[in-house]
Amino acid sequence: MPLTGFWLFDNDQVLVPTRSKEVRTSERQDVEFYARVFDEYHKVAVYGEEARSVIMRVNHDYAKQSQL
């Protein structure tokens, strides 16, 4: 999995920001890699109340951890 965000443009091009520049490529294997990554993220994404529950749980765990 990539360690940064990325933008996928119509499965034709991908833009990946790095610390020093943005990398834009239309190389088929790179675009296919990021398209697969997007599909994997999409499979596990949650929305609405389910997303809110995840955010609240993480917030609670973080607050608990910072009290140690």
Coordinates of N, CA and C in Angstrom, one line a residue, residues 1-65:
M1 N 0.8 -1.2 0.0 CA 0.0 0.0 0.0 C 0.9 1.2 0.0
P2 N 0.4 2.2 -0.7 CA 1.2 3.5 -0.7 C 1.1 4.2 0.6
L3 N 2.2 4.9 0.9 CA 2.2 5.7 2.2 C 1.7 7.1 2.0
T4 N 1.3 7.5 0.8 CA 0.8 8.9 0.6 C -0.5 8.7 -0.1
G5 N -1.2 9.9 -0.2 CA -2.4 9.9 -1.0 C -2.1 9.9 -2.4
F6 N -3.1 9.8 -3.3 CA -2.8 9.8 -4.7 C -4.1 10.2 -5.4
W7 N -4.0 10.7 -6.6 CA -5.2 11.0 -7.4 C -5.1 10.1 -8.7
L8 N -6.2 9.5 -9.0 CA -6.3 8.6 -10.1 C -7.3 9.3 -11.1
F9 N -6.8 9.5 -12.3 CA -7.6 10.3 -13.3 C -8.1 9.3 -14.4
D10 N -9.4 8.9 -14.3 CA -10.0 8.0 -15.3 C -9.2 6.8 -15.7
N11 N -8.5 6.2 -14.8 CA -7.6 5.1 -15.0 C -6.7 5.3 -16.2
D12 N -6.3 6.6 -16.5 CA -5.4 6.9 -17.5 C -4.1 7.5 -17.0
Q13 N -4.2 8.1 -15.8 CA -3.1 8.8 -15.2 C -3.2 8.9 -13.7
V14 N -2.0 8.9 -13.0 CA -2.0 9.0 -11.6 C -1.1 10.1 -11.2
L15 N -1.5 10.8 -10.1 CA -0.7 11.9 -9.5 C -0.4 11.5 -8.1
V16 N 0.9 11.5 -7.8 CA 1.4 11.1 -6.4 C 2.3 12.2 -5.8
P17 N 1.8 12.8 -4.8 CA 2.7 13.8 -4.2 C 3.8 13.2 -3.3
T18 N 5.0 13.7 -3.4 CA 6.0 13.3 -2.5 C 6.5 14.5 -1.7
R19 N 7.5 14.4 -0.9 CA 7.9 15.5 -0.1 C 8.5 16.6 -0.9
S20 N 9.1 16.3 -2.1 CA 9.8 17.3 -2.8 C 9.1 17.7 -4.2
K21 N 8.1 16.9 -4.6 CA 7.4 17.2 -5.9 C 6.2 16.3 -6.1
E22 N 5.5 16.6 -7.1 CA 4.4 15.7 -7.5 C 4.8 14.9 -8.7
V23 N 4.5 13.6 -8.6 CA 4.9 12.7 -9.7 C 3.6 12.4 -10.4
R24 N 3.6 12.7 -11.7 CA 2.4 12.4 -12.6 C 2.9 11.4 -13.6
T25 N 2.2 10.3 -13.7 CA 2.5 9.2 -14.7 C 1.3 8.7 -15.4
S26 N 1.5 8.2 -16.6 CA 0.5 7.5 -17.3 C 1.0 6.1 -17.7
E27 N 2.1 5.7 -17.1 CA 2.7 4.4 -17.3 C 1.6 3.4 -16.9
R28 N 1.3 2.5 -17.8 CA 0.2 1.5 -17.6 C 0.4 0.7 -16.3
Q29 N 1.6 0.2 -16.0 CA 1.7 -0.6 -14.7 C 1.5 0.3 -13.5
D30 N 1.9 1.6 -13.5 CA 1.7 2.4 -12.4 C 0.2 2.7 -12.2
V31 N -0.4 3.1 -13.3 CA -1.9 3.4 -13.2 C -2.6 2.1 -12.7
E32 N -2.3 1.0 -13.2 CA -3.0 -0.2 -12.8 C -2.7 -0.5 -11.3
F33 N -1.5 -0.3 -10.8 CA -1.2 -0.5 -9.4 C -2.1 0.4 -8.6
Y34 N -2.2 1.7 -8.9 CA -3.0 2.6 -8.1 C -4.5 2.4 -8.2
A35 N -4.9 1.9 -9.4 CA -6.3 1.5 -9.6 C -6.7 0.3 -8.6
R36 N -5.7 -0.6 -8.5 CA -6.0 -1.8 -7.6 C -6.0 -1.3 -6.2
V37 N -5.1 -0.4 -5.8 CA -5.1 0.2 -4.4 C -6.4 0.8 -4.1
F38 N -6.9 1.7 -5.1 CA -8.2 2.3 -4.9 C -9.3 1.3 -4.7
D39 N -9.3 0.3 -5.5 CA -10.3 -0.8 -5.3 C -10.3 -1.4 -4.0
E40 N -9.1 -1.7 -3.4 CA -8.9 -2.2 -2.1 C -9.5 -1.3 -1.0
Y41 N -9.1 0.0 -1.2 CA -9.6 1.0 -0.2 C -11.1 1.1 -0.3
H42 N -11.7 1.0 -1.5 CA -13.1 1.2 -1.7 C -13.9 0.0 -1.0
K43 N -13.3 -1.2 -1.1 CA -13.9 -2.4 -0.5 C -14.0 -2.2 1.1
V44 N -13.1 -1.5 1.7 CA -13.2 -1.4 3.2 C -13.7 -0.1 3.7
A45 N -14.0 0.8 2.8 CA -14.5 2.1 3.2 C -15.9 2.0 3.9
V46 N -16.1 2.9 4.8 CA -17.4 3.0 5.5 C -17.9 4.4 5.4
Y47 N -19.2 4.6 5.5 CA -19.8 5.9 5.3 C -20.8 6.2 6.4
G48 N -21.3 7.4 6.5 CA -22.4 7.7 7.4 C -22.1 7.4 8.9
E49 N -23.1 6.7 9.5 CA -23.0 6.4 10.9 C -21.9 5.4 11.2
E50 N -21.6 4.5 10.3 CA -20.5 3.5 10.5 C -19.2 4.3 10.5
A51 N -19.0 5.2 9.6 CA -17.8 6.0 9.6 C -17.6 6.8 10.9
R52 N -18.8 7.4 11.3 CA -18.8 8.2 12.6 C -18.3 7.3 13.7
S53 N -18.8 6.1 13.8 CA -18.4 5.2 14.8 C -16.9 4.9 14.8
V54 N -16.4 4.7 13.7 CA -14.9 4.4 13.6 C -14.2 5.6 14.1
I55 N -14.6 6.8 13.6 CA -13.9 8.1 14.1 C -14.0 8.2 15.6
M56 N -15.1 8.0 16.1 CA -15.3 8.2 17.6 C -14.5 7.1 18.3
R57 N -14.4 5.9 17.8 CA -13.6 4.9 18.5 C -12.2 5.3 18.5
V58 N -11.7 5.7 17.4 CA -10.3 6.1 17.3 C -10.0 7.3 18.2
N59 N -10.9 8.3 18.2 CA -10.8 9.4 19.1 C -10.7 9.0 20.5
H60 N -11.6 8.1 20.9 CA -11.6 7.6 22.3 C -10.3 6.9 22.6
D61 N -9.8 6.0 21.7 CA -8.6 5.3 22.0 C -7.4 6.2 22.1
Y62 N -7.4 7.2 21.2 CA -6.3 8.2 21.2 C -6.3 9.0 22.6
A63 N -7.5 9.4 23.0 CA -7.6 10.2 24.3 C -7.1 9.3 25.4
K64 N -7.5 8.0 25.4 CA -7.1 7.1 26.5 C -5.6 6.9 26.5
Q65 N -5.0 6.8 25.3 CA -3.6 6.6 25.2 C -2.8 7.8 25.7

